[in-house]
Short mmCIF file of C-alpha atoms and ligand atoms in Angstrom, two decimals:
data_model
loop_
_atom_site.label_atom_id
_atom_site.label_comp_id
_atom_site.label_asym_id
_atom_site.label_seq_id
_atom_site.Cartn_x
_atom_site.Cartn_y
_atom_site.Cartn_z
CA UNK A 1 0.00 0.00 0.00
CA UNK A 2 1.31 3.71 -0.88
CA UNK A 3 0.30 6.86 0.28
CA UNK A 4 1.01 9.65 -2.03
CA UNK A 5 0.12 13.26 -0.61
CA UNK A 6 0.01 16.95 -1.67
CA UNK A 7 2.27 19.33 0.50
CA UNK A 8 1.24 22.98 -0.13
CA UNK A 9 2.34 25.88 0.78
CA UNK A 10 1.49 29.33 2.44
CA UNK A 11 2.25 33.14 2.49
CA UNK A 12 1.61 35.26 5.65
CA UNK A 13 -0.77 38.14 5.04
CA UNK A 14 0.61 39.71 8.01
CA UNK A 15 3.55 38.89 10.42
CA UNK A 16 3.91 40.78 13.25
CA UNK A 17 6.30 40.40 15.59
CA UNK A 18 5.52 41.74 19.20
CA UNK A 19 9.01 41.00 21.31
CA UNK A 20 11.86 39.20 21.99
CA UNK A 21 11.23 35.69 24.62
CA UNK A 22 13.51 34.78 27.28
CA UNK A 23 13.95 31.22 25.45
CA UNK A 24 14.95 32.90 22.61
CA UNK A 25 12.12 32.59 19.90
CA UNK A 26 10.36 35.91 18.96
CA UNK A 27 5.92 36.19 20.40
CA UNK A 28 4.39 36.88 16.87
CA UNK A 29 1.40 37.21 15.38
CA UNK A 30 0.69 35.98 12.00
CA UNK A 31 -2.13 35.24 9.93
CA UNK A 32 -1.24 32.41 7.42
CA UNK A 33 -3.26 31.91 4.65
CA UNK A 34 -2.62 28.24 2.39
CA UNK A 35 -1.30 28.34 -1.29
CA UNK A 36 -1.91 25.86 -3.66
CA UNK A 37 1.50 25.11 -5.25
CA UNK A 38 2.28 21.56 -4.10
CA UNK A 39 5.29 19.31 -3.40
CA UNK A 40 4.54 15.89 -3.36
CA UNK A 41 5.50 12.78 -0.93
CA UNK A 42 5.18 9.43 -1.07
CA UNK A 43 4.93 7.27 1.66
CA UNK A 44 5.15 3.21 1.57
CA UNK A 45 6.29 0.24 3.74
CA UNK A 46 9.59 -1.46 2.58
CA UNK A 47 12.49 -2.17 3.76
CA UNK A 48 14.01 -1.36 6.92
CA UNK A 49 14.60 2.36 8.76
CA UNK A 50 13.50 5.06 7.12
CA UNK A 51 14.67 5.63 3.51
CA UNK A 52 14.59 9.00 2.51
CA UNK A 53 14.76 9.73 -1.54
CA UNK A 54 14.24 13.56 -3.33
CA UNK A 55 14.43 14.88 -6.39
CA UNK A 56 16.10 18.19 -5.39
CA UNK A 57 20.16 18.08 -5.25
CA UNK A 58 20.19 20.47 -2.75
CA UNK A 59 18.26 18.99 -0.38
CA UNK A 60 19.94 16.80 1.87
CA UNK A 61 18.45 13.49 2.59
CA UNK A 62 19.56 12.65 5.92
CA UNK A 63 18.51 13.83 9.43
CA UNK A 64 18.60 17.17 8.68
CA UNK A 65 15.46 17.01 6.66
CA UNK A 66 11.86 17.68 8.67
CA UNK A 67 10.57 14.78 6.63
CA UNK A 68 12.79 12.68 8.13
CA UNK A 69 12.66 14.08 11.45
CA UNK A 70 8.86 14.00 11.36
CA UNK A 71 9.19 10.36 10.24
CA UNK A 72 11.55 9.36 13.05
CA UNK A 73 9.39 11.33 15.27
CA UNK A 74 5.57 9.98 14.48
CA UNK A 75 7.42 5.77 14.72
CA UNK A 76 8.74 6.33 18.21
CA UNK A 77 5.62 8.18 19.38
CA UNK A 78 3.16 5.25 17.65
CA UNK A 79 5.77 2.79 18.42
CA UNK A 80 6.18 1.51 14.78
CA UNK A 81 8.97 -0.95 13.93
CA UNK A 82 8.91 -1.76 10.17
CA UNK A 83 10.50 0.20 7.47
CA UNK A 84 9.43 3.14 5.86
CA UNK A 85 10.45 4.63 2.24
CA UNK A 86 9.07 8.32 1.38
CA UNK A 87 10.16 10.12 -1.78
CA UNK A 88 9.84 13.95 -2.10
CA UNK A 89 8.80 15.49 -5.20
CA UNK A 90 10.17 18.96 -4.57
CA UNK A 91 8.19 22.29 -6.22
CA UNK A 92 8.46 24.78 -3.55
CA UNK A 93 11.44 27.09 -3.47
CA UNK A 94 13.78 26.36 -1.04
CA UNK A 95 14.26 28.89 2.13
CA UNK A 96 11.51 31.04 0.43
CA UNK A 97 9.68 31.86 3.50
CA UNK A 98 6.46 30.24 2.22
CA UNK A 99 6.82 27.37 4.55
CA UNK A 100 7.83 24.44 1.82
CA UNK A 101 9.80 22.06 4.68
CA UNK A 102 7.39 23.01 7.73
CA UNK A 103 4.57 21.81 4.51
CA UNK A 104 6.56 18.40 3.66
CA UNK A 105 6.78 17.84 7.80
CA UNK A 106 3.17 18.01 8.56
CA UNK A 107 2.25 16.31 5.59
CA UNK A 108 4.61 13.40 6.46
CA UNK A 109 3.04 13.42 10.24
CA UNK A 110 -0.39 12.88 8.19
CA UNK A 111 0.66 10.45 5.70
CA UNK A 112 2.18 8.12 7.77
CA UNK A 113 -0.92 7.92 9.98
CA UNK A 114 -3.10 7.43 7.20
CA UNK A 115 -0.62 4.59 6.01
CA UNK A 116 -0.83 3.25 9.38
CA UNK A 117 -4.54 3.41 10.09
CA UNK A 118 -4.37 6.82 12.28
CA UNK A 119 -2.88 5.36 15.41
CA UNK A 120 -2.04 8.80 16.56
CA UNK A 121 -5.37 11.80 17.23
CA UNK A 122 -5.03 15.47 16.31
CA UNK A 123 -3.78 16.20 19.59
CA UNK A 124 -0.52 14.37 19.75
CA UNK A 125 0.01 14.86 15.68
CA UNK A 126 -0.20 18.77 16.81
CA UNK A 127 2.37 18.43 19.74
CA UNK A 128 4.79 16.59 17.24
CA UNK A 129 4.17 19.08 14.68
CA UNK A 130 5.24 21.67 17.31
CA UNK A 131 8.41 20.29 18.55
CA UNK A 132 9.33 19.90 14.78
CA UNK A 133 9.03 23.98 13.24
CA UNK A 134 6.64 26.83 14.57
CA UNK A 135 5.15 26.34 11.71
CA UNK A 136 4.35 23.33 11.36
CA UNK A 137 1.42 22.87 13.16
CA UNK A 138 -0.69 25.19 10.33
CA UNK A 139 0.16 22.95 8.17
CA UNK A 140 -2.42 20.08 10.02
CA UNK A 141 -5.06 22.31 8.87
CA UNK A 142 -5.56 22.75 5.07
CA UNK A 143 -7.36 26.37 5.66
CA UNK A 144 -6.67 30.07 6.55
CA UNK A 145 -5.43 30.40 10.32
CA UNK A 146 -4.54 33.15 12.98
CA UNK A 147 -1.43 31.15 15.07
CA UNK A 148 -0.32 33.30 17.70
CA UNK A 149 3.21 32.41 20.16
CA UNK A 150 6.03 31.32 18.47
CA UNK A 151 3.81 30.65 15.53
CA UNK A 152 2.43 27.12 16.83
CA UNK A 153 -1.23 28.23 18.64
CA UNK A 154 -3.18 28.25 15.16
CA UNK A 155 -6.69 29.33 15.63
CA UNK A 156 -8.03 27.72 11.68
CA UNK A 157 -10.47 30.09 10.08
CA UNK A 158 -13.46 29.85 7.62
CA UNK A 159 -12.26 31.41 4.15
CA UNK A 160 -12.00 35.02 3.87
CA UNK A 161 -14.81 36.42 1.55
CA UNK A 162 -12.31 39.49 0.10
CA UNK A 163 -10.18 36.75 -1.48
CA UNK A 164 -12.66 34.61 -3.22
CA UNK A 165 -11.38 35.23 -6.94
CA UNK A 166 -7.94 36.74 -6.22
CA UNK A 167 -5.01 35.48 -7.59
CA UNK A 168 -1.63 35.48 -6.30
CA UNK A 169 1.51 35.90 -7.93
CA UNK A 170 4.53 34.27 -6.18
CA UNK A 171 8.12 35.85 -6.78
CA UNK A 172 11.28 34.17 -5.79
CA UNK A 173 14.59 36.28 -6.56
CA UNK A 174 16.43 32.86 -7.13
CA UNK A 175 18.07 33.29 -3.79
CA UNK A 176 17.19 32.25 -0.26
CA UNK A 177 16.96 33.99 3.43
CA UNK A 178 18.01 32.33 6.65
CA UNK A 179 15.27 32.77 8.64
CA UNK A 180 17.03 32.81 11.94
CA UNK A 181 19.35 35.23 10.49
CA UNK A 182 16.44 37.81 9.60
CA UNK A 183 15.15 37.23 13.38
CA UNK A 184 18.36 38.26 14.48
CA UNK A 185 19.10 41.43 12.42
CA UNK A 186 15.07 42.25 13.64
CA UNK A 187 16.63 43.71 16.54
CA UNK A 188 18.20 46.33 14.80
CA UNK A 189 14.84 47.97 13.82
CA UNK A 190 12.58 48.32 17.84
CA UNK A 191 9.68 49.81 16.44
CA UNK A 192 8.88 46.61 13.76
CA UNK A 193 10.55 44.43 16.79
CA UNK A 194 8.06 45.62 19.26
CA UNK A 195 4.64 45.91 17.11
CA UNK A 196 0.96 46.87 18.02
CA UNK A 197 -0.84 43.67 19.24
CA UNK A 198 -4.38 43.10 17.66
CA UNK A 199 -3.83 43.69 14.01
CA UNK A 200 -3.81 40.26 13.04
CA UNK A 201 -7.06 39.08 14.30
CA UNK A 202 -7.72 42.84 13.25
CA UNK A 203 -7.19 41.85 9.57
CA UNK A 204 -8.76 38.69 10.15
CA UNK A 205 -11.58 40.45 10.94
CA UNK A 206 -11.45 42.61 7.91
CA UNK A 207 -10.91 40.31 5.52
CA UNK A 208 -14.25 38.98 5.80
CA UNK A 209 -15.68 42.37 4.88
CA UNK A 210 -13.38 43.44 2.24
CA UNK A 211 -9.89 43.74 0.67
CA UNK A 212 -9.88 47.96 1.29
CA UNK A 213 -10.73 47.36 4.92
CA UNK A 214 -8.04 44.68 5.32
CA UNK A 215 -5.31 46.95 3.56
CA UNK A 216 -3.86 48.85 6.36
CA UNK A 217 -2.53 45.48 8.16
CA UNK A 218 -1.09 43.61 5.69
CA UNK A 219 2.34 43.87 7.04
CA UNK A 220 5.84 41.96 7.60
CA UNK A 221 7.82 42.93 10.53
CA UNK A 222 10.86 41.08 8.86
CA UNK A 223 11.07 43.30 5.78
CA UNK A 224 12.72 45.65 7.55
CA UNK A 225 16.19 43.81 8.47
CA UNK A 226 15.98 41.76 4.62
CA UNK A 227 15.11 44.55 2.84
CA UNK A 228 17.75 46.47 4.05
CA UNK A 229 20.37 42.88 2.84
CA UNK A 230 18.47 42.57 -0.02
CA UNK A 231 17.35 45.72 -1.77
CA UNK A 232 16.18 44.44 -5.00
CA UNK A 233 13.35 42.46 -2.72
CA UNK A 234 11.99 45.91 -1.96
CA UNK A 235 12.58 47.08 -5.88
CA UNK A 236 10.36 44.11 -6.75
CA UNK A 237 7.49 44.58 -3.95
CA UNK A 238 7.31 48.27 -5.07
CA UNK A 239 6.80 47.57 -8.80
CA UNK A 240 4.55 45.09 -7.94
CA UNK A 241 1.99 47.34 -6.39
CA UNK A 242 2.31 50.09 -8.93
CA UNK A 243 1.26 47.51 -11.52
CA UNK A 244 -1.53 46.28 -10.49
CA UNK A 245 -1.84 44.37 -7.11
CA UNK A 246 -4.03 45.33 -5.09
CA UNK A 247 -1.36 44.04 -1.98
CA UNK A 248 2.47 43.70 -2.20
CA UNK A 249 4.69 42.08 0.31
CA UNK A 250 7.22 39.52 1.19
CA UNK A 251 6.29 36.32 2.67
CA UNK A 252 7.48 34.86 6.34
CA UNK A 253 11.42 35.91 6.51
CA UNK A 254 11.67 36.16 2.96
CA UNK A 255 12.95 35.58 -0.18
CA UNK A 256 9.35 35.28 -2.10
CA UNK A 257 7.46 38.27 -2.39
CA UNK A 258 3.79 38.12 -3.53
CA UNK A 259 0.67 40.00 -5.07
CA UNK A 260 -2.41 40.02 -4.55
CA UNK A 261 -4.46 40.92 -8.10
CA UNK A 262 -8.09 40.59 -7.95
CA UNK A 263 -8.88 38.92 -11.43
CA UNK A 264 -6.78 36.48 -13.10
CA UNK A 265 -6.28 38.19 -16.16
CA UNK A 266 -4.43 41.02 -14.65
CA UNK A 267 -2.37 38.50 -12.27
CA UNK A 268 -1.14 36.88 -15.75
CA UNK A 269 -0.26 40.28 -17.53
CA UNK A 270 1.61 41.61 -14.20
CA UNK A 271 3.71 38.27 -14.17
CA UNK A 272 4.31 39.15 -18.13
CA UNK A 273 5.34 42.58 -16.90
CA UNK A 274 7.53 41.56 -14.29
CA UNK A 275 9.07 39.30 -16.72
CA UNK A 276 9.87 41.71 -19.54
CA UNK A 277 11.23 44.44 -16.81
CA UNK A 278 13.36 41.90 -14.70
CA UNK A 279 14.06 39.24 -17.12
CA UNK A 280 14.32 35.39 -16.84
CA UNK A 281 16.15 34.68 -13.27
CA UNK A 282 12.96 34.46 -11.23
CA UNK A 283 10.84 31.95 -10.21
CA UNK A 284 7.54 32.94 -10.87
CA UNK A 285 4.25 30.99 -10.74
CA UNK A 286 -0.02 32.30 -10.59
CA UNK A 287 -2.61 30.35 -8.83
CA UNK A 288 -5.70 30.81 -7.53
CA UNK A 289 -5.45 32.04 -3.91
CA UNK A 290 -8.49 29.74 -2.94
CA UNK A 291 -8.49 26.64 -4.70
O1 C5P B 301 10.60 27.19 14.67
P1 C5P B 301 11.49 27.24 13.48
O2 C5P B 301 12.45 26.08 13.42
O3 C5P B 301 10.77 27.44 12.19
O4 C5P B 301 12.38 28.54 13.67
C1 C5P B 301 13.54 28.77 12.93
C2 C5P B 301 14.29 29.92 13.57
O5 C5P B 301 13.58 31.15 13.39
C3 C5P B 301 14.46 29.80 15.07
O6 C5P B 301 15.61 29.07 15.41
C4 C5P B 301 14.59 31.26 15.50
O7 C5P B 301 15.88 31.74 15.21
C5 C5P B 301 13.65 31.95 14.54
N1 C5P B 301 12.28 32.14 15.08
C6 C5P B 301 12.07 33.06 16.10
N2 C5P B 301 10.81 33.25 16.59
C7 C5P B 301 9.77 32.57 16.07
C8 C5P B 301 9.95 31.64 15.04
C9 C5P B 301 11.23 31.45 14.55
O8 C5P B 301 13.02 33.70 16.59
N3 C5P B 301 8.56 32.81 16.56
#
């Protein structure tokens, strides 16, 4: 028997970052909103361990990986013995700050139970998903979600009328951003370290009424520290919104930066724009926001 999932990913329509934490982590937050532009993973019994196979070269393969550690986490805590092969189909850009390995974790947490007949509930599949990433835990939930601490208290959410019909366009430079390094240099910039508590459930809010009423907290506390590395991010956000989106900003801690266009049509002939003014180098894709 084979399991063969879908591992999406996800931008953040607004990350704010309230504070430093005595354990180190930053209190955020975020509202987190799925995008469907898929890796794939395969899961099947054979062999013996865990056999881990990808078709990216720059992945490693070992226990570095989530999907491995996910993998090595979910058979101690269900106390499986019998060997385990998983290939990942890789799609995402890497270190893109739209979530792609925090994705392929959860999604291994949930294929293995389903290969296993679900020995483990929601409840210990979310603990695991939180000892893995901060992120991770969204990722349990296929839907739009306020997660609040370090990122792993998701609150899921019914779909936010003002995006029904957008389109996104996704944007990655070609290059990556180390997210602990763009936590780091936050503290260089107090006023986007120490932001306004509220706005997120504030946009929440708003985003079941209407994109104009959202607009004022779309926001990324990290832009401040990358932007400042990474100027051409900025250059890109910018020409972004005076083409056509109705929102511009980067995702998590970075690289991708994303629109928001309200009709298909005019997502397609901003990514043509894009294209003819910065050439070839990008990776560049346009879905649906809600599939
Ligand atoms: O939890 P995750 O492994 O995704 O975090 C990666 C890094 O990002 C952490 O080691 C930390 O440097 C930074 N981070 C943070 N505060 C958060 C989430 C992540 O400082 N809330």
């Amino acid at each position: 028997m084979q399991v063969e999932l879908n591992s999406s990913c996800k931008v953040n329509l607004i990350l704010n970052i309230l504070g430093k934490r005595p354990d180190g982590f930053h209190e955020l937050e975020t509202v987190m909103h799925p995008v469907p532009v898929c890796d794939v993973l395969r899961f099947e019994r054979a062999g013996s361990g865990i056999q881990l196979t990808c078709d990216h070269p720059d992945l490693p393969v070992d226990s570095s990986n989530l999907v491995f550690r996910a993998a090595t986490q979910f058979t101690r805590e269900a106390g499986i013995d019998v060997g385990i092969k998983i290939h990942l189909a890789k799609r995402i850009p890497l270190a893109a700050g739209l979530g792609g390995g925090s994705g392929n974790a959860a999604t291994t947490l949930r294929g293995l139970n389903q290969l296993f007949g679900n020995p483990l509930d929601p409840a210990r599949l979310d603990t695991i998903a939180a000892s893995l990433g901060s992120d991770v835990p969204f990722f349990l939930h296929d839907q739009p979600a306020l997660a609040l601490g370090r990122g792993e208290k998701v609150e899921p959410l019914a779909p936010f009328k003002s995006l029904v019909g957008v389109h996104i366009l996704l944007v990655h430079p070609g290059f990556g951003v180390s997210t602990p390094w763009a936590y780091k240099n936050l503290g260089r910039f107090p006023k986007d370290l120490n932001g306004e508590t509220g706005r997120a459930r504030r946009l929440a809010t708003n985003l079941g009424i209407s994109l104009s009423a959202a607009r004022p907290d779309f926001y990324n506390s990290l832009e401040a520290p990358v932007f400042e590395k990474f100027p051409l991010l900025e250059i890109f956000r910018n020409f972004l919104a005076e083409n056509g989106a109705s929102i511009s900003m980067m995702s998590g801690s970075g690289s991708t930066v994303f629109a928001l266009v309200e009709r298909q049509q005019k997502a397609e002939a901003l990514s043509e724009q894009f294209r003819s003014k910065f050439g070839d180098s990008c990776w560049m894709t346009t879905v649906p926001l809600c599939s």
